[in-house]
mmCIF file of C-alpha atoms in Angstrom:
data_model
loop_
_atom_site.group_PDB
_atom_site.id
_atom_site.type_symbol
_atom_site.label_atom_id
_atom_site.label_comp_id
_atom_site.label_asym_id
_atom_site.label_seq_id
_atom_site.Cartn_x
_atom_site.Cartn_y
_atom_site.Cartn_z
ATOM 1 C CA MET A 356 53.598 156.790 81.872
ATOM 2 C CA SER A 357 52.585 160.429 81.927
ATOM 3 C CA GLN A 358 55.400 162.977 82.118
ATOM 4 C CA SER A 359 53.024 165.879 82.545
ATOM 5 C CA LYS A 360 53.280 165.989 86.331
ATOM 6 C CA VAL A 361 56.291 167.794 87.759
ATOM 7 C CA LEU A 362 58.096 165.090 89.727
ATOM 8 C CA ILE A 363 61.331 166.963 90.361
ATOM 9 C CA ALA A 364 61.336 170.698 91.064
ATOM 10 C CA GLU A 365 63.923 172.679 89.104
ATOM 11 C CA ASN A 366 65.325 174.103 92.351
ATOM 12 C CA ASP A 367 65.395 170.793 94.308
ATOM 13 C CA THR A 368 68.530 170.958 96.480
ATOM 14 C CA VAL A 369 69.201 167.256 95.851
ATOM 15 C CA LEU A 370 70.050 168.190 92.240
ATOM 16 C CA LYS A 371 73.237 169.824 93.523
ATOM 17 C CA SER A 372 74.329 166.786 95.547
ATOM 18 C CA ILE A 373 77.252 164.524 94.668
ATOM 19 C CA PHE A 374 74.710 161.772 94.247
ATOM 20 C CA ALA A 375 72.759 163.598 91.516
ATOM 21 C CA THR A 376 76.011 164.568 89.788
ATOM 22 C CA GLU A 377 77.240 160.957 89.813
ATOM 23 C CA MET A 378 73.857 159.648 88.631
ATOM 24 C CA THR A 379 73.870 162.010 85.677
ATOM 25 C CA ARG A 380 77.477 161.176 84.871
ATOM 26 C CA GLN A 381 76.820 157.430 84.983
ATOM 27 C CA ILE A 382 73.646 157.611 82.935
ATOM 28 C CA ARG A 383 75.442 159.654 80.288
ATOM 29 C CA ALA A 384 78.366 157.226 80.379
ATOM 30 C CA ILE A 385 76.252 154.210 79.408
ATOM 31 C CA ASP A 386 74.228 156.232 76.874
ATOM 32 C CA THR A 387 76.057 154.941 73.776
ATOM 33 C CA TYR A 388 73.832 156.701 71.295
ATOM 34 C CA GLY A 389 73.921 160.144 72.862
ATOM 35 C CA THR A 390 70.180 160.134 73.466
ATOM 36 C CA TYR A 391 70.643 162.087 76.700
ATOM 37 C CA ASP A 392 73.140 164.614 75.368
ATOM 38 C CA ASN A 393 70.643 167.480 75.227
ATOM 39 C CA LEU A 394 68.766 166.564 78.395
ATOM 40 C CA SER A 395 69.067 168.509 81.614
ATOM 41 C CA VAL A 396 69.812 166.856 84.949
ATOM 42 C CA VAL A 397 66.121 167.080 85.854
ATOM 43 C CA GLU A 398 65.137 165.395 82.595
ATOM 44 C CA ILE A 399 67.699 162.607 83.125
ATOM 45 C CA LEU A 400 66.635 161.917 86.713
ATOM 46 C CA GLU A 401 62.855 162.291 86.265
ATOM 47 C CA PRO A 402 62.282 158.704 85.008
ATOM 48 C CA PHE A 403 63.668 157.403 88.330
ATOM 49 C CA VAL A 404 60.797 159.032 90.189
ATOM 50 C CA LEU A 405 57.707 156.846 90.146
ATOM 51 C CA THR A 406 54.634 157.404 92.264
ATOM 52 C CA LYS A 407 52.683 154.393 93.527
ATOM 53 C CA GLU A 408 50.064 154.998 90.846
ATOM 54 C CA MET A 409 52.698 155.139 88.131
ATOM 55 C CA LYS A 410 54.245 151.880 89.366
ATOM 56 C CA ARG A 411 50.896 150.167 89.351
ATOM 57 C CA GLU A 412 50.412 151.042 85.726
ATOM 58 C CA ILE A 413 53.608 149.272 84.652
ATOM 59 C CA PRO A 414 52.988 145.588 83.916
ATOM 60 C CA VAL A 415 55.457 143.103 85.402
ATOM 61 C CA ILE A 416 55.484 140.807 82.367
ATOM 62 C CA GLY A 417 58.478 139.378 80.499
ATOM 63 C CA ASP A 418 61.952 140.765 80.826
ATOM 64 C CA PRO A 419 62.460 144.466 81.533
ATOM 65 C CA ASP A 420 63.733 146.415 78.528
ATOM 66 C CA GLU A 421 67.151 147.963 77.963
ATOM 67 C CA ILE A 422 66.045 151.457 79.043
ATOM 68 C CA ILE A 423 65.014 150.171 82.460
ATOM 69 C CA LEU A 424 68.214 148.099 82.774
ATOM 70 C CA SER A 425 70.271 151.183 82.033
ATOM 71 C CA ARG A 426 68.491 152.968 84.888
ATOM 72 C CA VAL A 427 69.264 150.132 87.343
ATOM 73 C CA LYS A 428 72.873 150.106 86.128
ATOM 74 C CA GLY A 429 73.099 153.874 86.369
ATOM 75 C CA PHE A 430 71.884 153.843 89.985
ATOM 76 C CA TYR A 431 74.305 151.156 91.168
ATOM 77 C CA ASN A 432 77.170 152.518 89.057
ATOM 78 C CA ALA A 433 76.666 155.866 90.811
ATOM 79 C CA ILE A 434 76.824 154.168 94.194
ATOM 80 C CA ALA A 435 79.970 152.285 93.175
ATOM 81 C CA SER A 436 81.476 155.555 92.072
ATOM 82 C CA MET A 437 80.607 157.195 95.402
ATOM 83 C CA ILE A 438 82.190 154.270 97.273
ATOM 84 C CA GLU A 439 85.386 154.833 95.224
ATOM 85 C CA ARG A 440 85.383 158.525 96.114
ATOM 86 C CA GLU A 441 85.077 157.748 99.793
ATOM 87 C CA CYS A 442 87.512 154.859 100.207
ATOM 88 C CA GLY A 443 89.932 155.366 97.309
ATOM 89 C CA LEU A 444 89.595 151.747 96.176
ATOM 90 C CA MET A 445 88.004 150.497 92.986
ATOM 91 C CA ALA A 446 84.383 149.425 93.401
ATOM 92 C CA VAL A 447 83.008 147.132 90.699
ATOM 93 C CA PRO A 448 79.236 146.647 90.226
ATOM 94 C CA LEU A 449 77.834 143.429 88.786
ATOM 95 C CA LEU A 450 74.208 143.131 87.755
ATOM 96 C CA ASN A 451 72.581 139.855 86.947
ATOM 97 C CA LEU A 452 68.963 139.589 85.925
ATOM 98 C CA SER A 453 67.698 136.042 85.924
ATOM 99 C CA TYR A 454 64.205 136.295 84.489
ATOM 100 C CA GLU A 455 61.132 138.446 84.410
ATOM 101 C CA GLY A 456 62.589 141.253 86.487
ATOM 102 C CA PHE A 457 64.253 139.153 89.204
ATOM 103 C CA GLY A 458 67.939 139.420 89.806
ATOM 104 C CA ARG A 459 70.839 140.306 91.987
ATOM 105 C CA VAL A 460 73.228 143.200 92.085
ATOM 106 C CA ILE A 461 76.511 143.205 93.936
ATOM 107 C CA ILE A 462 79.352 145.669 94.286
ATOM 108 C CA THR A 463 82.813 144.361 95.161
ATOM 109 C CA VAL A 464 85.839 146.203 96.478
ATOM 110 C CA GLY A 465 88.905 143.994 96.281
ATOM 111 C CA LYS A 466 87.614 140.610 97.440
ATOM 112 C CA LEU A 467 84.955 142.151 99.621
ATOM 113 C CA VAL A 468 81.267 142.173 98.785
ATOM 114 C CA VAL A 469 80.132 145.615 99.954
ATOM 115 C CA VAL A 470 76.664 145.682 98.375
ATOM 116 C CA ASP A 471 74.506 142.585 97.790
ATOM 117 C CA LYS A 472 70.892 143.083 96.856
ATOM 118 C CA SER A 473 68.167 140.900 95.456
ATOM 119 C CA LEU A 474 66.079 142.667 92.851
ATOM 120 C CA ARG A 475 62.458 142.025 91.945
ATOM 121 C CA ASP A 476 59.915 143.771 89.771
ATOM 122 C CA VAL A 477 62.778 145.565 88.061
ATOM 123 C CA HIS A 478 60.203 146.816 85.519
ATOM 124 C CA ARG A 479 59.016 149.175 88.227
ATOM 125 C CA PHE A 480 62.454 150.340 89.315
ATOM 126 C CA GLY A 481 62.006 153.800 90.787
ATOM 127 C CA PHE A 482 61.647 155.823 93.937
ATOM 128 C CA PRO A 483 58.793 157.915 95.378
ATOM 129 C CA SER A 484 60.875 161.108 95.133
ATOM 130 C CA LEU A 485 64.331 162.325 94.262
ATOM 131 C CA GLU A 486 65.031 162.768 97.951
ATOM 132 C CA LYS A 487 64.008 159.195 98.701
ATOM 133 C CA MET A 488 66.278 157.978 95.908
ATOM 134 C CA LYS A 489 69.228 159.871 97.417
ATOM 135 C CA GLU A 490 68.383 158.555 100.881
ATOM 136 C CA ASN A 491 68.314 155.040 99.557
ATOM 137 C CA ALA A 492 71.661 155.453 97.807
ATOM 138 C CA ASP A 493 73.223 157.080 100.884
ATOM 139 C CA LYS A 494 72.042 154.206 103.075
ATOM 140 C CA ILE A 495 73.616 151.639 100.722
ATOM 141 C CA LEU A 496 76.781 153.770 100.621
ATOM 142 C CA MET A 497 77.037 153.996 104.427
ATOM 143 C CA THR A 498 76.566 150.242 104.841
ATOM 144 C CA ALA A 499 79.204 149.587 102.192
ATOM 145 C CA LEU A 500 81.686 151.957 103.854
ATOM 146 C CA GLY A 501 81.005 150.257 107.196
ATOM 147 C CA ILE A 502 81.850 146.861 105.729
ATOM 148 C CA ILE A 503 85.028 148.272 104.147
ATOM 149 C CA GLY A 504 86.039 149.879 107.428
ATOM 150 C CA ALA A 505 85.631 146.586 109.271
ATOM 151 C CA HIS A 506 87.444 144.472 106.679
ATOM 152 C CA GLY A 507 90.009 146.755 105.081
ATOM 153 C CA ASP A 508 92.422 143.863 104.547
ATOM 154 C CA VAL A 509 89.959 142.014 102.268
ATOM 155 C CA ALA A 510 88.932 145.237 100.486
ATOM 156 C CA ASN A 511 92.612 145.821 99.680
ATOM 157 C CA LEU A 512 93.114 142.359 98.158
ATOM 158 C CA MET B 393 80.870 120.789 65.366
ATOM 159 C CA SER B 394 81.502 117.146 64.609
ATOM 160 C CA GLN B 395 80.616 114.685 67.321
ATOM 161 C CA SER B 396 82.117 111.734 65.463
ATOM 162 C CA LYS B 397 85.453 111.818 67.279
ATOM 163 C CA VAL B 398 85.600 110.210 70.696
ATOM 164 C CA LEU B 399 86.499 113.075 72.990
ATOM 165 C CA ILE B 400 85.846 111.308 76.270
ATOM 166 C CA ALA B 401 86.627 107.627 76.738
ATOM 167 C CA GLU B 402 83.882 105.586 78.420
ATOM 168 C CA ASN B 403 86.366 104.366 81.069
ATOM 169 C CA ASP B 404 87.968 107.786 81.743
ATOM 170 C CA THR B 405 88.670 107.836 85.512
ATOM 171 C CA VAL B 406 87.704 111.507 85.717
ATOM 172 C CA LEU B 407 84.094 110.419 85.075
ATOM 173 C CA LYS B 408 84.020 108.924 88.578
ATOM 174 C CA SER B 409 85.319 112.101 90.230
ATOM 175 C CA ILE B 410 83.279 114.392 92.463
ATOM 176 C CA PHE B 411 83.805 117.057 89.821
ATOM 177 C CA ALA B 412 82.165 115.019 87.042
ATOM 178 C CA THR B 413 79.323 114.060 89.348
ATOM 179 C CA GLU B 414 78.721 117.718 90.319
ATOM 180 C CA MET B 415 78.946 118.873 86.722
ATOM 181 C CA THR B 416 76.326 116.367 85.629
ATOM 182 C CA ARG B 417 74.098 117.244 88.554
ATOM 183 C CA GLN B 418 74.369 120.995 87.836
ATOM 184 C CA ILE B 419 73.755 120.618 84.127
ATOM 185 C CA ARG B 420 70.697 118.484 84.763
ATOM 186 C CA ALA B 421 69.504 121.014 87.373
ATOM 187 C CA ILE B 422 69.364 123.893 84.880
ATOM 188 C CA ASP B 423 67.925 121.707 82.123
ATOM 189 C CA THR B 424 64.310 122.886 82.479
ATOM 190 C CA TYR B 425 62.983 120.958 79.559
ATOM 191 C CA GLY B 426 64.516 117.573 80.410
ATOM 192 C CA THR B 427 66.596 117.578 77.226
ATOM 193 C CA TYR B 428 69.436 115.752 79.038
ATOM 194 C CA ASP B 429 67.294 113.223 80.911
ATOM 195 C CA ASN B 430 68.286 110.300 78.712
ATOM 196 C CA LEU B 431 71.895 111.313 78.198
ATOM 197 C CA SER B 432 74.787 109.545 79.875
ATOM 198 C CA VAL B 433 77.484 111.374 81.851
ATOM 199 C CA VAL B 434 79.813 111.122 78.852
ATOM 200 C CA GLU B 435 77.176 112.604 76.554
ATOM 201 C CA ILE B 436 76.507 115.475 78.977
ATOM 202 C CA LEU B 437 80.192 116.321 79.422
ATOM 203 C CA GLU B 438 81.306 115.817 75.820
ATOM 204 C CA PRO B 439 80.264 119.326 74.606
ATOM 205 C CA PHE B 440 82.706 120.779 77.138
ATOM 206 C CA VAL B 441 85.650 119.210 75.338
ATOM 207 C CA LEU B 442 86.759 121.283 72.401
ATOM 208 C CA THR B 443 89.961 120.734 70.468
ATOM 209 C CA LYS B 444 91.807 123.756 69.070
ATOM 210 C CA GLU B 445 90.415 122.925 65.600
ATOM 211 C CA MET B 446 86.866 122.731 66.928
ATOM 212 C CA LYS B 447 87.265 126.089 68.692
ATOM 213 C CA ARG B 448 88.560 127.718 65.533
ATOM 214 C CA GLU B 449 85.466 126.595 63.685
ATOM 215 C CA ILE B 450 83.136 128.450 66.063
ATOM 216 C CA PRO B 451 82.592 132.077 65.030
ATOM 217 C CA VAL B 452 82.807 134.692 67.793
ATOM 218 C CA ILE B 453 79.990 136.867 66.508
ATOM 219 C CA GLY B 454 77.023 138.260 68.395
ATOM 220 C CA ASP B 455 75.946 136.979 71.771
ATOM 221 C CA PRO B 456 76.529 133.334 72.707
ATOM 222 C CA ASP B 457 73.330 131.281 72.763
ATOM 223 C CA GLU B 458 71.500 129.812 75.726
ATOM 224 C CA ILE B 459 73.049 126.374 75.320
ATOM 225 C CA ILE B 460 76.546 127.772 75.686
ATOM 226 C CA LEU B 461 75.452 129.930 78.606
ATOM 227 C CA SER B 462 74.045 126.902 80.378
ATOM 228 C CA ARG B 463 77.458 125.209 79.992
ATOM 229 C CA VAL B 464 79.285 128.140 81.525
ATOM 230 C CA LYS B 465 76.708 128.245 84.341
ATOM 231 C CA GLY B 466 76.987 124.467 84.834
ATOM 232 C CA PHE B 467 80.762 124.658 85.161
ATOM 233 C CA TYR B 468 80.762 127.461 87.746
ATOM 234 C CA ASN B 469 77.755 126.089 89.574
ATOM 235 C CA ALA B 470 79.676 122.825 89.939
ATOM 236 C CA ILE B 471 82.644 124.687 91.373
ATOM 237 C CA ALA B 472 80.361 126.604 93.783
ATOM 238 C CA SER B 473 78.873 123.320 94.864
ATOM 239 C CA MET B 474 82.311 121.815 95.490
ATOM 240 C CA ILE B 475 83.275 124.894 97.529
ATOM 241 C CA GLU B 476 80.166 124.307 99.685
ATOM 242 C CA ARG B 477 81.110 120.662 100.199
ATOM 243 C CA GLU B 478 84.566 121.609 101.351
ATOM 244 C CA CYS B 479 83.835 124.575 103.599
ATOM 245 C CA GLY B 480 80.280 124.005 104.697
ATOM 246 C CA LEU B 481 79.227 127.548 103.789
ATOM 247 C CA MET B 482 76.914 128.622 100.978
ATOM 248 C CA ALA B 483 78.727 129.601 97.765
ATOM 249 C CA VAL B 484 76.737 131.726 95.294
ATOM 250 C CA PRO B 485 77.775 132.059 91.671
ATOM 251 C CA LEU B 486 76.924 135.172 89.646
ATOM 252 C CA LEU B 487 77.466 135.303 85.906
ATOM 253 C CA ASN B 488 77.265 138.499 83.942
ATOM 254 C CA LEU B 489 77.762 138.619 80.212
ATOM 255 C CA SER B 490 78.151 142.114 78.889
ATOM 256 C CA TYR B 491 78.236 141.711 75.136
ATOM 257 C CA GLU B 492 79.500 139.449 72.393
ATOM 258 C CA GLY B 493 80.909 136.800 74.659
ATOM 259 C CA PHE B 494 82.647 139.064 77.173
ATOM 260 C CA GLY B 495 81.734 138.913 80.822
ATOM 261 C CA ARG B 496 82.584 138.233 84.406
ATOM 262 C CA VAL B 497 81.807 135.399 86.755
ATOM 263 C CA ILE B 498 82.190 135.605 90.499
ATOM 264 C CA ILE B 499 81.411 133.227 93.345
ATOM 265 C CA THR B 500 80.786 134.687 96.788
ATOM 266 C CA VAL B 501 80.843 133.013 100.184
ATOM 267 C CA GLY B 502 79.338 135.306 102.804
ATOM 268 C CA LYS B 503 80.804 138.698 101.951
ATOM 269 C CA LEU B 504 83.945 137.181 100.458
ATOM 270 C CA VAL B 505 84.637 137.002 96.730
ATOM 271 C CA VAL B 506 86.303 133.606 96.347
ATOM 272 C CA VAL B 507 86.246 133.363 92.536
ATOM 273 C CA ASP B 508 86.472 136.350 90.190
ATOM 274 C CA LYS B 509 87.110 135.692 86.519
ATOM 275 C CA SER B 510 86.870 137.735 83.369
ATOM 276 C CA LEU B 511 85.360 135.788 80.493
ATOM 277 C CA ARG B 512 85.992 136.294 76.807
ATOM 278 C CA ASP B 513 85.064 134.367 73.676
ATOM 279 C CA VAL B 514 82.399 132.565 75.661
ATOM 280 C CA HIS B 515 81.136 131.144 72.348
ATOM 281 C CA ARG B 516 84.212 128.880 72.473
ATOM 282 C CA PHE B 517 83.834 127.865 76.138
ATOM 283 C CA GLY B 518 85.486 124.475 76.434
ATOM 284 C CA PHE B 519 88.581 122.593 77.492
ATOM 285 C CA PRO B 520 91.159 120.517 75.511
ATOM 286 C CA SER B 521 90.193 117.377 77.482
ATOM 287 C CA LEU B 522 88.029 116.185 80.365
ATOM 288 C CA GLU B 523 91.134 115.946 82.513
ATOM 289 C CA LYS B 524 92.119 119.543 81.716
ATOM 290 C CA MET B 525 88.602 120.664 82.599
ATOM 291 C CA LYS B 526 88.840 118.939 85.994
ATOM 292 C CA GLU B 527 92.322 120.374 86.581
ATOM 293 C CA ASN B 528 91.002 123.845 85.787
ATOM 294 C CA ALA B 529 88.068 123.434 88.177
ATOM 295 C CA ASP B 530 90.313 121.985 90.921
ATOM 296 C CA LYS B 531 92.699 124.941 90.576
ATOM 297 C CA ILE B 532 89.849 127.447 90.991
ATOM 298 C CA LEU B 533 88.531 125.393 93.940
ATOM 299 C CA MET B 534 91.901 125.382 95.688
ATOM 300 C CA THR B 535 92.362 129.119 95.224
ATOM 301 C CA ALA B 536 88.834 129.690 96.600
ATOM 302 C CA LEU B 537 89.441 127.514 99.645
ATOM 303 C CA GLY B 538 92.712 129.333 100.263
ATOM 304 C CA ILE B 539 90.925 132.673 100.318
ATOM 305 C CA ILE B 540 88.230 131.282 102.633
ATOM 306 C CA GLY B 541 90.889 129.886 104.931
ATOM 307 C CA ALA B 542 92.639 133.230 105.177
ATOM 308 C CA HIS B 543 89.475 135.292 105.647
ATOM 309 C CA GLY B 544 87.067 132.994 107.496
ATOM 310 C CA ASP B 545 85.483 135.936 109.318
ATOM 311 C CA VAL B 546 84.323 137.584 106.090
ATOM 312 C CA ALA B 547 83.209 134.242 104.594
ATOM 313 C CA ASN B 548 81.038 133.757 107.659
ATOM 314 C CA LEU B 549 79.318 137.127 107.345
#
């Protein structure tokens, strides 16, 4: 995977969003060995941006490695964290990969499932641009908040 | 782990229960290589019965192996299956082991979390007797059905 192309501009406005801040925070939180300590926000988020060509180059063979898993976790942890900010209740993500890049991720608030997604080709986890990634996260967030709004009693259990 | 002691009597009435039938069915279902094809119900369920002494002998080091994981899955799959029988809605189990035998298992029905358990020392997953195992499963089942009864609208989502 070539890192020579500029995938995220230094002055991209998305970098200042709550989403980008949460993403960076979550990625750093699960970075036990401090590998990301000296990386900028752009450097941390760049691996999430994959063009079609870049995706095609990644083989979907065997189980995805720990680095990719930490990206998937980081993304959904950030969404869980944004849900908490918005509704004031604890949101707990749960990721289960069954085999060869297939899996399921859910986020629960109380006894309510607010995010439930099947995953496939996790090896190629990424988004066409930073903006698309934020859009995707915001969409999941909005759906989750809608479910919480409609079933507050179960979310509070 | 010594298998010389008789941990389950051949005429144990629990062996005829829906729980034992479901357990056997679920264990056979995830047994890809047909290892259990020639085993009796008693032989399939025996590894789930662990006396205190047997548990003490099992070291809690590293990640639990696939055989233990298939037991944990079998147990919660059986419960999910019993929930389905009782309420007529699909119940989906999701097991996540984080590290060294710690984890979380949930079962969802629609958008409702009907089972949510923290796991620890998964290496030593087992019950003092077949009866205790059934009691434990029945208790989880009853709690789940109670939640579904109280929040049928979310279970039907």
